[in-house]
Tab-separated table of C-alpha atoms and ligand atoms in Angstrom:
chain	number	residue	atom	x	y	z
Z	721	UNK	CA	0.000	0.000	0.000
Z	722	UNK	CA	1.155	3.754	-0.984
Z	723	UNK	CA	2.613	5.018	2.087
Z	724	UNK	CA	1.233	8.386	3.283
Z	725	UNK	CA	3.130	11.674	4.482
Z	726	UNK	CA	3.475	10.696	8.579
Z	727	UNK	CA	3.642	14.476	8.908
Z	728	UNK	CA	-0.603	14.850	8.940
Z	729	UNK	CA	-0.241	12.420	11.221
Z	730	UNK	CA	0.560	15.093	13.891
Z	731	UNK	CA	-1.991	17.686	13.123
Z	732	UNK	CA	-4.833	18.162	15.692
Z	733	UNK	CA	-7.443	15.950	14.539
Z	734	UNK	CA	-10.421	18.256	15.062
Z	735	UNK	CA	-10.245	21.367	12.871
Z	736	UNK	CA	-11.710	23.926	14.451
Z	737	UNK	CA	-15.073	24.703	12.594
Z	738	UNK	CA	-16.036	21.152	12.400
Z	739	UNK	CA	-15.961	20.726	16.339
Z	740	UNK	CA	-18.146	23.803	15.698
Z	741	UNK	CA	-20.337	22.665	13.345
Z	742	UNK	CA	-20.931	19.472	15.396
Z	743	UNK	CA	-21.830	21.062	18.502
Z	744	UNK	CA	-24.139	23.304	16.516
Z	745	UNK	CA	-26.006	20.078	14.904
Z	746	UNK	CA	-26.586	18.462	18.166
Z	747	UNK	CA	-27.931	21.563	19.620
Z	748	UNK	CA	-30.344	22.348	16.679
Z	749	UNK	CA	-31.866	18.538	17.006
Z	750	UNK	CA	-32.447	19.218	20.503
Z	751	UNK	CA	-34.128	22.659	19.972
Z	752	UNK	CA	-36.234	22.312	16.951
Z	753	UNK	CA	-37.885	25.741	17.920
Z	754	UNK	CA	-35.440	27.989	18.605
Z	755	UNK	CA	-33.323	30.479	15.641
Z	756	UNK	CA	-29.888	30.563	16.043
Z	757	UNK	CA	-27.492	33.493	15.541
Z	758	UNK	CA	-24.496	32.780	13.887
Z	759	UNK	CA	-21.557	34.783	14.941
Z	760	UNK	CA	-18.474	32.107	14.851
Z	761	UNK	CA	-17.412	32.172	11.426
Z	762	UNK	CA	-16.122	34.968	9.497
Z	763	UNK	CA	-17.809	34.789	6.331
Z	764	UNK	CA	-19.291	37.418	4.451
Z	765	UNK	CA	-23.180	37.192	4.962
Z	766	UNK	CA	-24.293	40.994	2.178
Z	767	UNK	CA	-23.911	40.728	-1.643
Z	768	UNK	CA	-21.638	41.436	-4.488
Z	769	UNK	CA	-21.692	45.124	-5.069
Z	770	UNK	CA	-23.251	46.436	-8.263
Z	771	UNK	CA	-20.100	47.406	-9.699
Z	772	UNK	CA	-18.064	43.918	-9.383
Z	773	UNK	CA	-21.475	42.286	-10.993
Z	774	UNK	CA	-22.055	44.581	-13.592
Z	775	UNK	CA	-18.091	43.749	-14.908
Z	776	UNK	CA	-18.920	39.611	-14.018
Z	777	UNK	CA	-21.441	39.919	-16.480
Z	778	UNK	CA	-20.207	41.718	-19.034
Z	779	UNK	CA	-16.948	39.478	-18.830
Z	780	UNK	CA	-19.188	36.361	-19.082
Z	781	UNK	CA	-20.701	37.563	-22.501
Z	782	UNK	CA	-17.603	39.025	-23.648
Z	783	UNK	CA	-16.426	35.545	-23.377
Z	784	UNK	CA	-19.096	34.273	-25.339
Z	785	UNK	CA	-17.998	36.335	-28.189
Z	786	UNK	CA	-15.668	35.281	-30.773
Z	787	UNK	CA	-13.233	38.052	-30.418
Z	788	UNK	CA	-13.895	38.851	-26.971
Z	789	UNK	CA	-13.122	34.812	-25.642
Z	790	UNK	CA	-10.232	34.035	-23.489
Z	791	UNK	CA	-8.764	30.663	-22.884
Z	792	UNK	CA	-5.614	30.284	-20.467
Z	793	UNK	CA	-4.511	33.744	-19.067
Z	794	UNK	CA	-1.500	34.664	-17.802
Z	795	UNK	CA	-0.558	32.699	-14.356
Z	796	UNK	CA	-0.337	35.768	-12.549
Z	797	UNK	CA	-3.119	37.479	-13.672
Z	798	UNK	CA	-4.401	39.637	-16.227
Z	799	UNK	CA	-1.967	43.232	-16.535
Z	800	UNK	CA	-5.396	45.276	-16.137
Z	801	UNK	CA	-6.216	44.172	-12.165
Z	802	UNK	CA	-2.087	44.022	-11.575
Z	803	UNK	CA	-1.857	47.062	-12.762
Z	804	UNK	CA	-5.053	48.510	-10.753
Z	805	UNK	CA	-3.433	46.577	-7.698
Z	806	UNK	CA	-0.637	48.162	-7.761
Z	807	UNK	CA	-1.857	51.839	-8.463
Z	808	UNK	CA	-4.831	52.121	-5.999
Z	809	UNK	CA	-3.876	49.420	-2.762
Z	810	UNK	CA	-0.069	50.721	-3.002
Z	811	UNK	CA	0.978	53.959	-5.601
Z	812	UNK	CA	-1.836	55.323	-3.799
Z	813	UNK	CA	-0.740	55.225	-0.565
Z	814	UNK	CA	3.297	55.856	-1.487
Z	815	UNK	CA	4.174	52.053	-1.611
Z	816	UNK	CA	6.414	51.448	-4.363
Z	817	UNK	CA	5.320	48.253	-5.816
Z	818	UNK	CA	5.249	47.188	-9.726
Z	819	UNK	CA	2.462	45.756	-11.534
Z	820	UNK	CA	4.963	42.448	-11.962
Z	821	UNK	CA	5.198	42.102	-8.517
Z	822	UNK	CA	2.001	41.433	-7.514
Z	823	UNK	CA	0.944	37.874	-8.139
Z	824	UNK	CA	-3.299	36.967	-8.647
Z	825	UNK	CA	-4.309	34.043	-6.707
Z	826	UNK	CA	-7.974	32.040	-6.113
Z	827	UNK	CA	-7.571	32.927	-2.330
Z	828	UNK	CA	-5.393	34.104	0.219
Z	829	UNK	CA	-5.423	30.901	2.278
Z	830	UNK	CA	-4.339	29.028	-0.447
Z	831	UNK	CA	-1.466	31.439	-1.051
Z	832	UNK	CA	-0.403	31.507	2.921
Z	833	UNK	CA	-0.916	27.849	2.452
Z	834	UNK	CA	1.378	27.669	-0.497
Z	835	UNK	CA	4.024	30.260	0.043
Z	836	UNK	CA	5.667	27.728	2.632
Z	837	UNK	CA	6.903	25.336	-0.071
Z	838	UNK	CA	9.678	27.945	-1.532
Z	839	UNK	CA	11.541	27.735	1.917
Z	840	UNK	CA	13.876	25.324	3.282
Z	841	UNK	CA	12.666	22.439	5.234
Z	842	UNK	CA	14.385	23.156	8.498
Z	843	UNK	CA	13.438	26.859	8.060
Z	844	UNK	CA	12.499	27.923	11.966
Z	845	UNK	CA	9.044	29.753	11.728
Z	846	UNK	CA	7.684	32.269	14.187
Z	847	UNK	CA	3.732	32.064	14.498
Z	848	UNK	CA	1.368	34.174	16.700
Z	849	UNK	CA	-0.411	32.637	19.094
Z	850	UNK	CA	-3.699	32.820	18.560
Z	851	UNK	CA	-3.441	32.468	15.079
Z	852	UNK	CA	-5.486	31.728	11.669
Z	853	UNK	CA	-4.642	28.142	11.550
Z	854	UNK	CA	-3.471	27.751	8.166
Z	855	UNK	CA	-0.353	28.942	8.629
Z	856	UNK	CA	0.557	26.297	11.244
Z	857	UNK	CA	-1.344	23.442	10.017
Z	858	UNK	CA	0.743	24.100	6.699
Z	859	UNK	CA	4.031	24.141	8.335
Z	860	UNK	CA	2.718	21.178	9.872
Z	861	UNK	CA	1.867	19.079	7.312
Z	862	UNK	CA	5.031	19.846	5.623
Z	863	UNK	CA	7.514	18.374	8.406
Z	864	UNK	CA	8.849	21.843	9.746
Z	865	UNK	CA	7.589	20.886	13.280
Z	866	UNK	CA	7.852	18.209	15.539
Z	867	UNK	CA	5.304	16.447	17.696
Z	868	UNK	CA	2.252	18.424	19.462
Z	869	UNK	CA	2.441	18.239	23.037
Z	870	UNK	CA	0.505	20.317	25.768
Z	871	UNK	CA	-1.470	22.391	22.920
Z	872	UNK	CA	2.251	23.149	21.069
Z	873	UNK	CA	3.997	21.550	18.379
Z	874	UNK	CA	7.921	21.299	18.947
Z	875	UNK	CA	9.752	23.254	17.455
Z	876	UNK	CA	7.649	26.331	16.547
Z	877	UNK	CA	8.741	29.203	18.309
Z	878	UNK	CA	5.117	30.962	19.270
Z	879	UNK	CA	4.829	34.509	19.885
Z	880	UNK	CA	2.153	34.702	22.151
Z	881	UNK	CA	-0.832	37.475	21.937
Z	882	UNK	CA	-1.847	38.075	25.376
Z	883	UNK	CA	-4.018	40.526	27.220
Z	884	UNK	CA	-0.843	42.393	28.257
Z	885	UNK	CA	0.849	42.663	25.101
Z	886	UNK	CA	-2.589	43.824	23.771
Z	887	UNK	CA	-2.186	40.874	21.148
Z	888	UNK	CA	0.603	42.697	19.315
Z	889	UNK	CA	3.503	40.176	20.181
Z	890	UNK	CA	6.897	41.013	21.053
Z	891	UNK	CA	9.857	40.462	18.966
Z	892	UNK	CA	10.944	36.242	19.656
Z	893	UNK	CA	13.922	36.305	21.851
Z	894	UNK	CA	15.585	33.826	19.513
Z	895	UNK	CA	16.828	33.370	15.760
Z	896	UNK	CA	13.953	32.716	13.230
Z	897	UNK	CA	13.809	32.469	9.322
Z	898	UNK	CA	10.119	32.970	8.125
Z	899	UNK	CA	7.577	35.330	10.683
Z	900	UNK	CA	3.867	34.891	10.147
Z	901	UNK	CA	2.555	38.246	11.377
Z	902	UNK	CA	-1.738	39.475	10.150
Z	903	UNK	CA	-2.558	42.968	10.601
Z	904	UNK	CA	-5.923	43.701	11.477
Z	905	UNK	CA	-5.576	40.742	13.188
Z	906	UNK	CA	-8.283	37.531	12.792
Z	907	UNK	CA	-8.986	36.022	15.511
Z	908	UNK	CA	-8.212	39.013	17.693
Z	909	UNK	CA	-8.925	41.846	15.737
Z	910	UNK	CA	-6.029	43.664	17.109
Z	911	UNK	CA	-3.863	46.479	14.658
Z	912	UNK	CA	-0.387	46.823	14.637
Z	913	UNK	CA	0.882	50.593	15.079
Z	914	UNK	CA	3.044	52.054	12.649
Z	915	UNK	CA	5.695	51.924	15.610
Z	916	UNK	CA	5.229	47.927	16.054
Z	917	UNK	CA	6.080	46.971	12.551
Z	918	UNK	CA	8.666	49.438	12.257
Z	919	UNK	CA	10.143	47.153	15.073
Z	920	UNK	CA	9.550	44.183	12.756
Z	921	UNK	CA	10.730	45.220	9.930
Z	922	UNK	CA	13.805	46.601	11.202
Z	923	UNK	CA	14.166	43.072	13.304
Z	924	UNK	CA	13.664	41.194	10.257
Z	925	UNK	CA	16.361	43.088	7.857
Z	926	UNK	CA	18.935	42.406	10.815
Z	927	UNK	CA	18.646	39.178	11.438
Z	928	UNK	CA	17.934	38.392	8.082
Z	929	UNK	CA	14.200	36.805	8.824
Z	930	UNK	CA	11.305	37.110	6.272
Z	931	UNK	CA	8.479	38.283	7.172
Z	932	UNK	CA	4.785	36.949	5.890
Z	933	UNK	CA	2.376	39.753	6.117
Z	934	UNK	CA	-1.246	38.947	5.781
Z	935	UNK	CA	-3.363	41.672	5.306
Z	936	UNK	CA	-6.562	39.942	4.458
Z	937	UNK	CA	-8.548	42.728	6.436
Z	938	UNK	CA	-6.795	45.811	5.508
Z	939	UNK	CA	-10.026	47.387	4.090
Z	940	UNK	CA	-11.204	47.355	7.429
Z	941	UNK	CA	-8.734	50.029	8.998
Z	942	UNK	CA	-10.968	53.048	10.193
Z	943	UNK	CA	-7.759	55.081	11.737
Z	944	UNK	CA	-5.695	56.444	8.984
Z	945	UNK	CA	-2.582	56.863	11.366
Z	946	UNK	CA	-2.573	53.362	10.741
Z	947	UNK	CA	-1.139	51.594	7.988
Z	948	UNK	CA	-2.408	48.825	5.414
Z	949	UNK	CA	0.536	47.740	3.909
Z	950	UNK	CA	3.619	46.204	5.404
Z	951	UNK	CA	4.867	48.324	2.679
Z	952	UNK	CA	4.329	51.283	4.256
Z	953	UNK	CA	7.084	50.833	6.784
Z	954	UNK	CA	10.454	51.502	5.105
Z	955	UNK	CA	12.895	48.523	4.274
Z	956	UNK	CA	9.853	46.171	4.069
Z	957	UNK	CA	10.539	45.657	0.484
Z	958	UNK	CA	13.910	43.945	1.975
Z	959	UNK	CA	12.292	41.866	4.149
Z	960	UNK	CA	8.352	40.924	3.608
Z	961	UNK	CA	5.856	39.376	1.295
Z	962	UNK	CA	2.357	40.419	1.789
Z	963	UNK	CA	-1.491	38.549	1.250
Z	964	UNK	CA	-4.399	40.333	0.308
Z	965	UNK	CA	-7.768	39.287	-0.591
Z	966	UNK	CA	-10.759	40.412	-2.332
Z	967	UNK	CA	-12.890	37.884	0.159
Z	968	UNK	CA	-13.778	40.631	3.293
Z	969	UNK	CA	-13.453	43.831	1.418
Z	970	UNK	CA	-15.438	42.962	-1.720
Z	971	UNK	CA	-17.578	39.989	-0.241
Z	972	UNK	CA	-15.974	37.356	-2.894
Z	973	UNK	CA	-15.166	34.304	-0.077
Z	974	UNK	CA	-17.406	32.827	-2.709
Z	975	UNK	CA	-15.778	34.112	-6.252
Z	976	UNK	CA	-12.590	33.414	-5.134
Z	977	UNK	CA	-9.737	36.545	-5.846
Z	978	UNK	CA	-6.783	37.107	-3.362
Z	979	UNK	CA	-3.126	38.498	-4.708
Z	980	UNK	CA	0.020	38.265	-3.300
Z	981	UNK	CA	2.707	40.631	-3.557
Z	982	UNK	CA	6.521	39.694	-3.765
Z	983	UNK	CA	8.947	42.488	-4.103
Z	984	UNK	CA	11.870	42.098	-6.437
Z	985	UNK	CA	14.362	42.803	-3.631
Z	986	UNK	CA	13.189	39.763	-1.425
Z	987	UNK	CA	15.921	37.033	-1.399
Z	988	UNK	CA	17.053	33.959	0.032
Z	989	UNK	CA	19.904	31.325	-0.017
Z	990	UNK	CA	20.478	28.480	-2.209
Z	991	UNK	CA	22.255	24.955	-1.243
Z	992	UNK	CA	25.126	26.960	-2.856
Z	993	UNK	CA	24.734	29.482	-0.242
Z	994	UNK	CA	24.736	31.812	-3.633
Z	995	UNK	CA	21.517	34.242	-3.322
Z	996	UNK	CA	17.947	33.127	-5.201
Z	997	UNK	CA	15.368	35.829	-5.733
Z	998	UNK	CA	12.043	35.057	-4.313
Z	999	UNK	CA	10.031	36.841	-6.636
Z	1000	UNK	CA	11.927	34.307	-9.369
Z	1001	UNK	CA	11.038	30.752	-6.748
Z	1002	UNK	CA	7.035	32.099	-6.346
Z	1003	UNK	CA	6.979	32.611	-10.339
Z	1004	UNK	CA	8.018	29.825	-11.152
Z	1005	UNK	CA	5.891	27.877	-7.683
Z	1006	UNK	CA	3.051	29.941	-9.342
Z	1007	UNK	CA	2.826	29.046	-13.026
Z	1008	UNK	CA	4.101	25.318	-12.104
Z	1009	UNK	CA	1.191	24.876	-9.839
Z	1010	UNK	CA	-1.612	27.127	-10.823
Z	1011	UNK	CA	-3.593	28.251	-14.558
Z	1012	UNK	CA	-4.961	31.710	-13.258
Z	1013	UNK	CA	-8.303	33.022	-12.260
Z	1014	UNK	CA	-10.959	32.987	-14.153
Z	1015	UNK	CA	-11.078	36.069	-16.714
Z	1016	UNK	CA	-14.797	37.102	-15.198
Z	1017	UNK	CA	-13.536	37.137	-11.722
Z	1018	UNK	CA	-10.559	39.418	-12.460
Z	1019	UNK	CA	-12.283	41.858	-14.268
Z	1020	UNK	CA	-15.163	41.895	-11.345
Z	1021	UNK	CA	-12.219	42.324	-8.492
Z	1022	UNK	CA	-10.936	45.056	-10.517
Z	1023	UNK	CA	-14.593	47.021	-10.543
Z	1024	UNK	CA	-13.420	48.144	-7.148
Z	1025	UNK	CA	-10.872	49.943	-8.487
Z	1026	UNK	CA	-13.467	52.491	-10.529
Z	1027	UNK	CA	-14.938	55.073	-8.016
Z	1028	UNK	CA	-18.272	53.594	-7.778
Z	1029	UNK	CA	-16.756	49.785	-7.086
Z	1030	UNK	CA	-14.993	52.272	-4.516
Z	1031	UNK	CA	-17.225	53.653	-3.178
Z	1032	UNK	CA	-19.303	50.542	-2.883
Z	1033	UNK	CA	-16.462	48.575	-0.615
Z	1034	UNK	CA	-16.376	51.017	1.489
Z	1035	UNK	CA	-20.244	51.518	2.207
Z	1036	UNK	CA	-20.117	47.017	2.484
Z	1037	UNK	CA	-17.214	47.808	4.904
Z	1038	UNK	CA	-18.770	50.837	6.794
Z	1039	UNK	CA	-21.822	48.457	7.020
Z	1040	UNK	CA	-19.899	45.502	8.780
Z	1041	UNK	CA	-18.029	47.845	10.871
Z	1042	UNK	CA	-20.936	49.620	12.546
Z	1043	UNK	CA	-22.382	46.250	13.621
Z	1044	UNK	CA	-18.695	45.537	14.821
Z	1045	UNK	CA	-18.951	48.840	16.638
Z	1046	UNK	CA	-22.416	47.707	18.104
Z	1047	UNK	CA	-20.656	44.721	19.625
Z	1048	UNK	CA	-17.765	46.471	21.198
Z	1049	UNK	CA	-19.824	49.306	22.891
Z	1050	UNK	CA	-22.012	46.541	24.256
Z	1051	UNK	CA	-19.317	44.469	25.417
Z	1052	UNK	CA	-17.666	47.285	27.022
Z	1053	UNK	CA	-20.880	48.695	28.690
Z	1054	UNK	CA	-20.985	44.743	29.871
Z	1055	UNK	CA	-17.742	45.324	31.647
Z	1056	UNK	CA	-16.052	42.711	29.344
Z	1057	UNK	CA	-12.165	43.351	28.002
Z	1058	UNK	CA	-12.227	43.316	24.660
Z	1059	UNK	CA	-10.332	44.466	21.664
Z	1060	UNK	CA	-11.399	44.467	18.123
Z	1061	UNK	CA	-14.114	45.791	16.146
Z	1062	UNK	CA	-12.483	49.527	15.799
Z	1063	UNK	CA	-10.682	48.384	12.121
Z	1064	UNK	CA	-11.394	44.931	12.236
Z	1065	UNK	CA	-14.416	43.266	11.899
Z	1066	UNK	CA	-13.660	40.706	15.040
Z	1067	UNK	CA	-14.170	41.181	18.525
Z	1068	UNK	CA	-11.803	39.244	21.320
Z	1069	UNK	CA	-13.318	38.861	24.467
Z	1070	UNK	CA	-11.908	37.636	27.440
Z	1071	UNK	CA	-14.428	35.428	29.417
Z	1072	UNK	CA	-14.297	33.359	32.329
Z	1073	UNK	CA	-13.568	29.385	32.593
Z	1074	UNK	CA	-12.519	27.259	29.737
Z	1075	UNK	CA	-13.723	28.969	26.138
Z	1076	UNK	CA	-15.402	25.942	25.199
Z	1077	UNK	CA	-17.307	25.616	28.097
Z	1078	UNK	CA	-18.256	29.599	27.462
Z	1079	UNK	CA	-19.121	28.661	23.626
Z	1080	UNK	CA	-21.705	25.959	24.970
Z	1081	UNK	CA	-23.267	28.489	27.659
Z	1082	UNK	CA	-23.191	31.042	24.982
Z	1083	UNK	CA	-24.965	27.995	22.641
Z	1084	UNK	CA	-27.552	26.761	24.868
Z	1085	UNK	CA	-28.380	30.384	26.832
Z	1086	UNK	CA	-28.859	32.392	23.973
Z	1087	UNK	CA	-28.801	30.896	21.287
Z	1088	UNK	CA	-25.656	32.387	19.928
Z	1089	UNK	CA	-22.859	30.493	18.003
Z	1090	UNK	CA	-19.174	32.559	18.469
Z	1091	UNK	CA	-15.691	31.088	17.785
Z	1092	UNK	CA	-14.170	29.639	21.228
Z	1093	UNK	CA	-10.120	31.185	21.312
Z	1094	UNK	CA	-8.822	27.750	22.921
Z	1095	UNK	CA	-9.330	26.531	18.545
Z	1096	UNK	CA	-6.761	29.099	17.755
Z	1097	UNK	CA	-3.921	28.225	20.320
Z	1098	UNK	CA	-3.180	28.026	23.388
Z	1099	UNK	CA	-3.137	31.790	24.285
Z	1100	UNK	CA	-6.865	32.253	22.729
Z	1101	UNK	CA	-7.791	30.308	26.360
Z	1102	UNK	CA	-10.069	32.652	28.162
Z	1103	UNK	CA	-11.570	34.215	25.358
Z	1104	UNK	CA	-13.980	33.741	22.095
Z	1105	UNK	CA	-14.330	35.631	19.274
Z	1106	UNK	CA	-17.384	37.445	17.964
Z	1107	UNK	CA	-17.805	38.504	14.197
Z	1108	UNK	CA	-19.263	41.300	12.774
Z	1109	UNK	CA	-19.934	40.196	9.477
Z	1110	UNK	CA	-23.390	39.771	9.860
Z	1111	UNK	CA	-27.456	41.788	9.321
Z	1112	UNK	CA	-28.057	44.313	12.011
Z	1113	UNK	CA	-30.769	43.067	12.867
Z	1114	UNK	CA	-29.428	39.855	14.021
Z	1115	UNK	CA	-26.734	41.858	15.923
Z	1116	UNK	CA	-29.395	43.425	17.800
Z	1117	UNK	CA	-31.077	40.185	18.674
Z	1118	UNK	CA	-27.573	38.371	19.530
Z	1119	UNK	CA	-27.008	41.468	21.630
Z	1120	UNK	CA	-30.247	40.911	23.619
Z	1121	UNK	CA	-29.860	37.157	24.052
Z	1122	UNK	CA	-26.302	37.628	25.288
Z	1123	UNK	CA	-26.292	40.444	27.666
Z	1124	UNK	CA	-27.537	38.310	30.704
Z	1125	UNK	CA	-24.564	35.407	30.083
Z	1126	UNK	CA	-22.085	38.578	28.848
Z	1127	UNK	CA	-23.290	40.945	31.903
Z	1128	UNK	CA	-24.080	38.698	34.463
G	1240	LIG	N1	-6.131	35.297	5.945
G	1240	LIG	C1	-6.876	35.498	7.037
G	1240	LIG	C2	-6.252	36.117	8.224
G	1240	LIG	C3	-8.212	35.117	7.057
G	1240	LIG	O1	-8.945	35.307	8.151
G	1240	LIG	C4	-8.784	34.519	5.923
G	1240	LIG	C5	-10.172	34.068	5.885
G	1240	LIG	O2	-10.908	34.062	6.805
G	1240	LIG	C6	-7.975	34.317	4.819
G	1240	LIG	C7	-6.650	34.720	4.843
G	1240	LIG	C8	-8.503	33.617	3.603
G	1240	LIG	O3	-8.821	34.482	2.619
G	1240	LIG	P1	-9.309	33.969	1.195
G	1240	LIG	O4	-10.802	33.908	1.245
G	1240	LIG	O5	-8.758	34.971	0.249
G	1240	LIG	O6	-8.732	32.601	0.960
């Protein structure tokens, strides 16, 4: 029999939203008559804006022209969304990054996933704790740790997000090669200063680390002191590769559009110990591994790049962020200590007793599904996570079933 990669063998067998989705299930057969409110996972629940429609459809017929059809496209996307990418998330904000730089993906998990692969295999990675999963389970499943033990896996080094740091962590007292770092932050919903990733960045160019910046919820950055980019900071060129996504700002978790951007600059070591552009390895990862996104898709992910398609991300933003806004002023009122929900669309709360056991009171008490922190790692003990991506109306509701287990 085909032997199998022993390194899955280690991953936690639960993932996170299934334990989730089973709990839900049992409670819904046992309570027929009551409506649940969803608040556990962040997807987007409001649809497409007119603007990314309008170009999905006229993409779709052009397509069904003669002249205007389009078989394989270019690996990295189509020039016209690189191009906007480049101009409007980074030109426009004084980030210097090229059109060729920025790489078109189906989704920024798979990409966070992916990027992994172009690295050594006995590269030491630095991962927040909590964290989005993917990027350990990845590491994971691709032998860079070793066994998991007391809610750790050997040999990660885990920068822990606690109450007192106020979930930004602190620099790892110890040599690393590749730093997963995602500002706004999911689960937390915490924002890195300007002042915290200057401390990253200029971390990372000394000791000659990489950092992985995920920026999946930039869009949702109220504050303009703050900034969107890791390319903001100067040197991060030198020293950081950056996700973004088209799944929070633009509601397509469902169309599928993410990019990736991988300055020129960015380099690492061969066997050779000779240097090896990263831009080259992801190219060449990129068009080995993946055919492009579908023609349609691009040209609706680059509607929000035209001032209505602007101006209709932010209103879908705006909308998410005033029910996020809702929570937190609630919360607080409550007496809880929370962050999140001021430019992201998650709120961290701490709670009392296990987070599991919190989840199930917050299940069976009101009627409320949130994310417990324990699924995130070992720091997210003590708290869950509420998201905002939901109606108004049902925050309102959720807001009057859970003040008496919140307040009391
Ligand atoms: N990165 C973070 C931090 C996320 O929370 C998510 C989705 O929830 C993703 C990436 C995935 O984004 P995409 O839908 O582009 O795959």
């Amino acid at each position: 029999m085909i032997r199998t990669n022993s390194h899955y063998g280690k991953l936690q067998a639960s993932y996170l939203f299934s334990e989730i989705a089973k709990r839900v299930r049992a409670f819904e057969a046992g309570n027929t008559d009551r409506r649940l409110i969803r608040m556990g996972i962040g997807d987007v629940t409001e649809p497409l804006p007119p603007s990314t429609r309008a170009a999905f459809h006229a993409a779709v017929d052009e397509m069904g022209t003669r002249g205007g059809f389009r078989g394989y496209g270019p690996e990295q996307g189509y020039p016209f969304l690189r191009e906007a990418i480049a101009a409007h998330e980074y030109g426009a904000r004084g980030c210097n990054i090229a059109a060729d730089e920025v790489f078109v993906s189906d989704g920024s998990k798979c990409d966070s996933a992916n990027i992994q692969e172009i690295f050594a295999a006995d590269t030491t990675i630095a991962i927040p704790d909590p964290v989005y999963p993917v990027y350990l389970d990845t590491n994971v499943m691709a032998g860079r740790t070793g066994a998991y033990a007391n809610g750790r896996y050997d040999g990660v080094v885990y920068l822990d997000c606690t109450p007192e740091n106020g979930y930004v962590p602190a620099l790892p007292d110890q040599p690393v090669d590749l730093i997963y770092l995602c500002f706004p932050n999911n689960p937390t919903g915490a924002v890195a200063d300007r002042a915290s990733l200057e401390k990253w960045v200029a971390f990372a160019r000394e000791s000659g680390a990489l950092i992985l910046y995920d920026a999946a919820y930039a869009a949702f950055i109220r504050d303009d002191s703050l900034p969107r980019s890791i390319y903001e900071i100067e040197g991060a060129r030198e020293c950081a590769i950056e996700f973004r996504s088209f799944s929070k700002n633009a509601g397509f978790t469902g169309v599928r559009c993410a990019f990736t951007v991988v300055p020129k600059e960015l380099q690492g070591t061969g066997p050779d110990g000779k240097p090896v552009s990263l831009h080259a390895l992801w190219n060449r990862r990129h068009t080995t591994k993946f055919n492009g996104v579908a023609y349609p898709v691009q040209r609706a992910a680059a509607a929000i790049y035209t001032p209505e398609g602007s101006a209709e991300v932010k209103a879908l933003t705006d909308f998410y962020m005033k029910n996020a806004r809702r929570l937190r002023e609630s919360l607080t009122q409550w007496g809880r200590a929370c962050v999140g929900g001021d430019n992201a669309p998650y709120i961290w709360i701490q709670v009392e007793g296990r987070s599991w056991d919190f989840f199930d009171r917050l299940l069976n008490e009101a009627g409320v599904v949130c994310t417990p922190g324990a699924g995130f790692g070992k720091c997210g003990e003590g708290h869950v996570r509420l998201s905002a991506f939901n109606s108004p109306e049902n925050v309102e509701e959720a807001l009057e079933r859970m003040a008496p287990v919140f307040a009391g």
